């Protein structure tokens, strides 16, 4: 019976595993024709990893630390990944280099050439030859050859034991391994062993080549003669073939017929009858529109539309010429200058990013205007004409700037204002917009995944590079683009300045996708790279501090161990660079500078990492030796490690400075220095992005942000050191004691146990960062809450008391500084003054002028009122949302919302919940004892003292103002035109007394409650009755009927010629007969009318009783007389039944009157509790 042991089983399984690995390698290497770029990276990674191991092995082995052997393998694997990245970034160079190096190694291994000068010189020469062949001849063939040679060598190394070590000796140029370790003694060949190794390599090479031919289906990939064919094959970046490119290039543009439109058609303003404000610049604008429309072939209707658009914008920009908006020193020369600077601000930034001069129109002397003004008008007209016909291209703003830049360049070079070129209307749409739009449309409607689908951002980023400037804007050919329109054989058919360039449509067809997010967990690692890096480094430093405390290290030794953080920083940064290359492969196109920057960063970081590792290992080597021909102590190597580490730490220091002063980053990114930009383009490719360069926080905000994180990190480090790191030191020392104190202990076992001990602690260390962030966020939120006084408003009563401060804080927090000023837009308002702001508490929140229609200028309100207007819009939208969510009822919604009435002097009216019950408080203040406000010496009092408690309360004075204006409107509309003059005179007199401060001398204010009681009763009756009232179909009063007919006649006359017929004359005769029949009084039953009359009569009588000083003051007598006359007019509201009923019918039809009545009801008749929402939510 055969006894099977572990060693015997391993002797059988191990050769099988090696054979399997060799077969897998041969199969994988034979698939290089499917993805040449990926195989270029794999070949480069294999060669670089092998060379790094071969040359670093003699430097690490003598150190005497098993950790040095781990570092050797880590560096070799890192070198392989760096090689993969280099091969992917430059797939047209590195396959040839790898082929030359592998051929040199194959020749040296077969011929047993172990010489220090052979491999460096031979591989360099063959590598250069291979790079030239790969770059200038055929990249795919060279990738196939390199894969065959390298794949065969790796497969041979798996098959033949000791081949890898032997190839390492050939590469090094000396025999590093002793003969008994090379594995040569296991073979007994009749021919030299080295030749046999070479033969096995050749056999594997042929196997890879044969499989390659079999899988590829032809001999193209191994055709050596293809190297000598001219030209090269580029790696495709899109799925567009050459046939599609040629089709797009040669396709004749489709000519659309211009839409039929009348020359007299216009949008808002008739060009022949413009308002004075628009006519000021009309001649210049229309002249430029005609020239540019003909020169570029814009559509006529679009040009007319944009001309009107530009005239309106110029009229709006006249505000900058007012001293109320800008001081004279800051005012632009004209509205054209102001609009030009505003429109072309982004264009100037785009030109700065492209490093080109902006193209603006030359001084046009053909216009009867100052040349500087006329040229700016041409610029504006061209831009708005482009924008008007751009359709969805407006989603690509840099594309529009490119079109403007190229078109203005053509216009100025061709001196378009002096030429007679005339393209058909629609030429610009057909040859410029349509080709670009078709490309974008096809990509946006594509069913492909995001890997193959390009969106607006991808196309727009094409215009972030100067490469776009090598294209012309138009897709027409030289013989089909110009419609002479009967101008004869002019030289206009000759080539234009840009006709030798390809069209922008061709450029967009071949434009690669600029960003492609791979769906992988590594994406999250990249996004959190800085956080991961900070946790690893800080955890290492805490461990060093903990071990130094437990083992009583001196500060020198502690610093030496802590300096290992430099190595961690560099290694992690190299990992992030490798991940960046992984992220862009294979779908993202990189510029040449970005590729050079990535290669430089990878190679420099890896080279520094190698020397860091060597110096650090030699600094802690237990035995003194001669390294790199230098005999020195540990301190010498440690200082070498420190000096070289400073190179990789310098970027961190610079970045830290930029984090403290973010404005420095903006200045660096926007610098126009060529050396600075070259440095940024190579080392920081993201700085080439067009957007985000000028976005930064202020120094003050940065310091607050840094203070938040520094305090939180300090506490987190202290807590983690005590409870997570230091508690693990003693168990770790006990685990390592066995390894150091007893022989034949496994280093691997010890490292595995330490990893199992520390890794859970590290996970907790990472996770608790989110916990402390939540705690610190709560602290910061509490501090902000105290500073902003959050939580002061808890109840509806608190809302009432603090409602006056809401607009100011709303605008401060939610709106930009330009909101409410004339600097930003045409919807801004008059500038505020300190005086107005300081007096705001002593005056109404809203205007207290009497109701009248005001002109546009008078309706421009001050900034304080505008803040209320903006706040009211947001507030009403929130309340509407509450109603949509069924949190409040319709009545509660109406009580919570601001009111606004068109044509009224006040912009907004406060919500009912804010003003309900306020008038009652006003009456209480008016009825207070006389001793509180009269002069103790003279016994008299003035309005200032009497009304002081009311005028100092903003809500009270606003409520009084609203009652005055809304009540005036209600009375005027209810009593009708018969009493309109009397009502206006009475209300104007009361307002005049209030403005002069003599109201208390003419009115018994302490008895106003009686008048107010009857006014409330009147409002209640009308609110209840008008909603149910059914107005009569025709007026009852003769005056109303005649007025209705006159209005109808006037309106008819306004519409056209009056038509008089026999029928109409007969109807007039019948009406005259009816009037005679209706001379006898007719009783009209109207309960609402009678109730309203009674309440109004009581109101008027009480109001007469308020007026004092009748004998000495003419105005007082006039007010009483007018009230008496109003009460006694036979044809008025109180005595003419038909007239009164008709007035009530009229206001019942008036929607505005009902809204005002509803608002007035809430203002004077609602209790504060009725205005509050009843829902607990």
Tab-separated table of N, CA, C and O in Angstrom, residues 278-322:
chain	number	residue	atom	x	y	z
A	278	UNK	N	-37.404	103.261	-27.254
A	278	UNK	CA	-36.872	102.236	-28.145
A	278	UNK	C	-36.336	102.827	-29.442
A	278	UNK	O	-35.441	102.258	-30.069
A	279	UNK	N	-36.885	103.952	-29.839
A	279	UNK	CA	-36.475	104.538	-31.117
A	279	UNK	C	-35.109	105.190	-31.073
A	279	UNK	O	-34.531	105.498	-32.118
A	280	UNK	N	-34.561	105.367	-29.884
A	280	UNK	CA	-33.293	106.089	-29.764
A	280	UNK	C	-32.169	105.389	-30.509
A	280	UNK	O	-31.341	106.031	-31.157
A	281	UNK	N	-32.121	104.037	-30.414
A	281	UNK	CA	-31.035	103.287	-31.050
A	281	UNK	C	-31.555	102.429	-32.201
A	281	UNK	O	-30.858	101.516	-32.649
A	282	UNK	N	-32.752	102.676	-32.653
A	282	UNK	CA	-33.353	101.800	-33.658
A	282	UNK	C	-32.591	101.834	-34.977
A	282	UNK	O	-32.386	100.788	-35.609
A	283	UNK	N	-32.161	103.012	-35.428
A	283	UNK	CA	-31.478	103.104	-36.717
A	283	UNK	C	-30.200	102.276	-36.738
A	283	UNK	O	-29.911	101.551	-37.706
A	284	UNK	N	-29.413	102.375	-35.671
A	284	UNK	CA	-28.171	101.599	-35.610
A	284	UNK	C	-28.460	100.099	-35.603
A	284	UNK	O	-27.806	99.314	-36.293
A	285	UNK	N	-29.448	99.689	-34.795
A	285	UNK	CA	-29.756	98.269	-34.669
A	285	UNK	C	-30.286	97.710	-35.986
A	285	UNK	O	-29.859	96.643	-36.450
A	286	UNK	N	-31.210	98.425	-36.628
A	286	UNK	CA	-31.779	97.930	-37.883
A	286	UNK	C	-30.725	97.889	-38.988
A	286	UNK	O	-30.725	96.976	-39.824
A	287	UNK	N	-29.822	98.865	-39.011
A	287	UNK	CA	-28.767	98.854	-40.023
A	287	UNK	C	-27.845	97.655	-39.837
A	287	UNK	O	-27.486	96.961	-40.801
A	288	UNK	N	-27.453	97.393	-38.586
A	288	UNK	CA	-26.592	96.233	-38.314
A	288	UNK	C	-27.328	94.934	-38.620
A	288	UNK	O	-26.730	93.973	-39.133
A	289	UNK	N	-28.620	94.877	-38.316
A	289	UNK	CA	-29.391	93.659	-38.596
A	289	UNK	C	-29.438	93.376	-40.091
A	289	UNK	O	-29.311	92.222	-40.526
A	290	UNK	N	-29.610	94.403	-40.878
A	290	UNK	CA	-29.664	94.204	-42.317
A	290	UNK	C	-28.329	93.709	-42.862
A	290	UNK	O	-28.282	92.761	-43.664
A	291	UNK	N	-27.228	94.315	-42.407
A	291	UNK	CA	-25.911	93.896	-42.898
A	291	UNK	C	-25.594	92.464	-42.486
A	291	UNK	O	-25.190	91.635	-43.315
A	292	UNK	N	-25.773	92.167	-41.215
A	292	UNK	CA	-25.408	90.838	-40.724
A	292	UNK	C	-26.378	89.780	-41.234
A	292	UNK	O	-25.972	88.640	-41.511
A	293	UNK	N	-27.648	90.121	-41.343
A	293	UNK	CA	-28.610	89.150	-41.863
A	293	UNK	C	-28.284	88.737	-43.278
A	293	UNK	O	-28.391	87.550	-43.640
A	294	UNK	N	-27.870	89.680	-44.107
A	294	UNK	CA	-27.498	89.345	-45.474
A	294	UNK	C	-26.162	88.623	-45.539
A	294	UNK	O	-25.968	87.692	-46.327
A	295	UNK	N	-25.211	89.031	-44.708
A	295	UNK	CA	-23.855	88.478	-44.785
A	295	UNK	C	-23.834	87.016	-44.351
A	295	UNK	O	-23.132	86.195	-44.945
A	296	UNK	N	-24.609	86.669	-43.310
A	296	UNK	CA	-24.571	85.304	-42.786
A	296	UNK	C	-25.820	84.511	-43.125
A	296	UNK	O	-25.864	83.311	-42.835
A	297	UNK	N	-26.829	85.113	-43.687
A	297	UNK	CA	-28.021	84.372	-44.070
A	297	UNK	C	-28.915	84.011	-42.910
A	297	UNK	O	-29.406	82.879	-42.831
A	298	UNK	N	-29.140	84.960	-41.993
A	298	UNK	CA	-30.092	84.719	-40.917
A	298	UNK	C	-31.515	84.831	-41.468
A	298	UNK	O	-31.766	85.519	-42.456
A	299	UNK	N	-32.454	84.183	-40.800
A	299	UNK	CA	-33.843	84.266	-41.195
A	299	UNK	C	-34.396	85.664	-40.887
A	299	UNK	O	-34.117	86.224	-39.826
A	300	UNK	N	-35.202	86.180	-41.800
A	300	UNK	CA	-35.709	87.542	-41.654
A	300	UNK	C	-36.546	87.700	-40.393
A	300	UNK	O	-36.388	88.675	-39.642
A	301	UNK	N	-37.451	86.771	-40.143
A	301	UNK	CA	-38.305	86.893	-38.960
A	301	UNK	C	-37.495	86.817	-37.682
A	301	UNK	O	-37.776	87.513	-36.703
A	302	UNK	N	-36.468	85.979	-37.680
A	302	UNK	CA	-35.615	85.877	-36.497
A	302	UNK	C	-34.834	87.165	-36.279
A	302	UNK	O	-34.683	87.633	-35.147
A	303	UNK	N	-34.347	87.759	-37.353
A	303	UNK	CA	-33.602	89.011	-37.222
A	303	UNK	C	-34.498	90.110	-36.683
A	303	UNK	O	-34.094	90.885	-35.796
A	304	UNK	N	-35.739	90.195	-37.181
A	304	UNK	CA	-36.645	91.223	-36.674
A	304	UNK	C	-36.947	91.010	-35.193
A	304	UNK	O	-37.021	91.950	-34.412
A	305	UNK	N	-37.118	89.753	-34.833
A	305	UNK	CA	-37.403	89.444	-33.433
A	305	UNK	C	-36.239	89.835	-32.530
A	305	UNK	O	-36.420	90.429	-31.455
A	306	UNK	N	-35.022	89.516	-32.940
A	306	UNK	CA	-33.853	89.846	-32.128
A	306	UNK	C	-33.573	91.347	-32.120
A	306	UNK	O	-33.043	91.873	-31.144
A	307	UNK	N	-33.931	92.039	-33.186
A	307	UNK	CA	-33.781	93.496	-33.181
A	307	UNK	C	-34.670	94.114	-32.113
A	307	UNK	O	-34.244	94.998	-31.348
A	308	UNK	N	-35.909	93.655	-32.049
A	308	UNK	CA	-36.805	94.154	-31.008
A	308	UNK	C	-36.303	93.759	-29.618
A	308	UNK	O	-36.352	94.553	-28.662
A	309	UNK	N	-35.818	92.534	-29.513
A	309	UNK	CA	-35.255	92.065	-28.244
A	309	UNK	C	-34.114	92.963	-27.784
A	309	UNK	O	-34.043	93.390	-26.622
A	310	UNK	N	-33.217	93.292	-28.697
A	310	UNK	CA	-32.067	94.123	-28.350
A	310	UNK	C	-32.503	95.539	-27.981
A	310	UNK	O	-31.959	96.139	-27.037
A	311	UNK	N	-33.469	96.084	-28.682
A	311	UNK	CA	-33.937	97.436	-28.353
A	311	UNK	C	-34.550	97.484	-26.952
A	311	UNK	O	-34.349	98.449	-26.203
A	312	UNK	N	-35.287	96.462	-26.586
A	312	UNK	CA	-35.867	96.418	-25.239
A	312	UNK	C	-34.772	96.317	-24.182
A	312	UNK	O	-34.818	96.980	-23.137
A	313	UNK	N	-33.769	95.495	-24.453
A	313	UNK	CA	-32.657	95.378	-23.494
A	313	UNK	C	-31.914	96.702	-23.352
A	313	UNK	O	-31.528	97.094	-22.242
A	314	UNK	N	-31.695	97.376	-24.446
A	314	UNK	CA	-31.025	98.678	-24.376
A	314	UNK	C	-31.861	99.680	-23.600
A	314	UNK	O	-31.327	100.494	-22.825
A	315	UNK	N	-33.167	99.631	-23.787
A	315	UNK	CA	-34.026	100.527	-23.021
A	315	UNK	C	-33.960	100.213	-21.532
A	315	UNK	O	-33.912	101.120	-20.700
A	316	UNK	N	-33.940	98.938	-21.201
A	316	UNK	CA	-33.837	98.566	-19.778
A	316	UNK	C	-32.502	98.993	-19.186
A	316	UNK	O	-32.426	99.347	-18.006
A	317	UNK	N	-31.452	98.954	-19.974
A	317	UNK	CA	-30.132	99.295	-19.459
A	317	UNK	C	-29.923	100.802	-19.326
A	317	UNK	O	-28.852	101.233	-18.894
A	318	UNK	N	-30.927	101.582	-19.687
A	318	UNK	CA	-30.834	103.019	-19.441
A	318	UNK	C	-30.818	103.327	-17.948
A	318	UNK	O	-30.435	104.429	-17.553
A	319	UNK	N	-31.237	102.372	-17.137
A	319	UNK	CA	-31.248	102.627	-15.692
A	319	UNK	C	-29.853	102.889	-15.147
A	319	UNK	O	-29.693	103.543	-14.127
A	320	UNK	N	-28.841	102.342	-15.838
A	320	UNK	CA	-27.476	102.556	-15.357
A	320	UNK	C	-27.024	104.005	-15.558
A	320	UNK	O	-25.977	104.397	-15.038
A	321	UNK	N	-27.777	104.773	-16.312
A	321	UNK	CA	-27.411	106.165	-16.562
A	321	UNK	C	-28.012	107.104	-15.522
A	321	UNK	O	-27.866	108.321	-15.639
A	322	UNK	N	-28.693	106.562	-14.534
A	322	UNK	CA	-29.326	107.384	-13.497
A	322	UNK	C	-28.435	107.446	-12.275
A	322	UNK	O	-27.846	106.450	-11.855
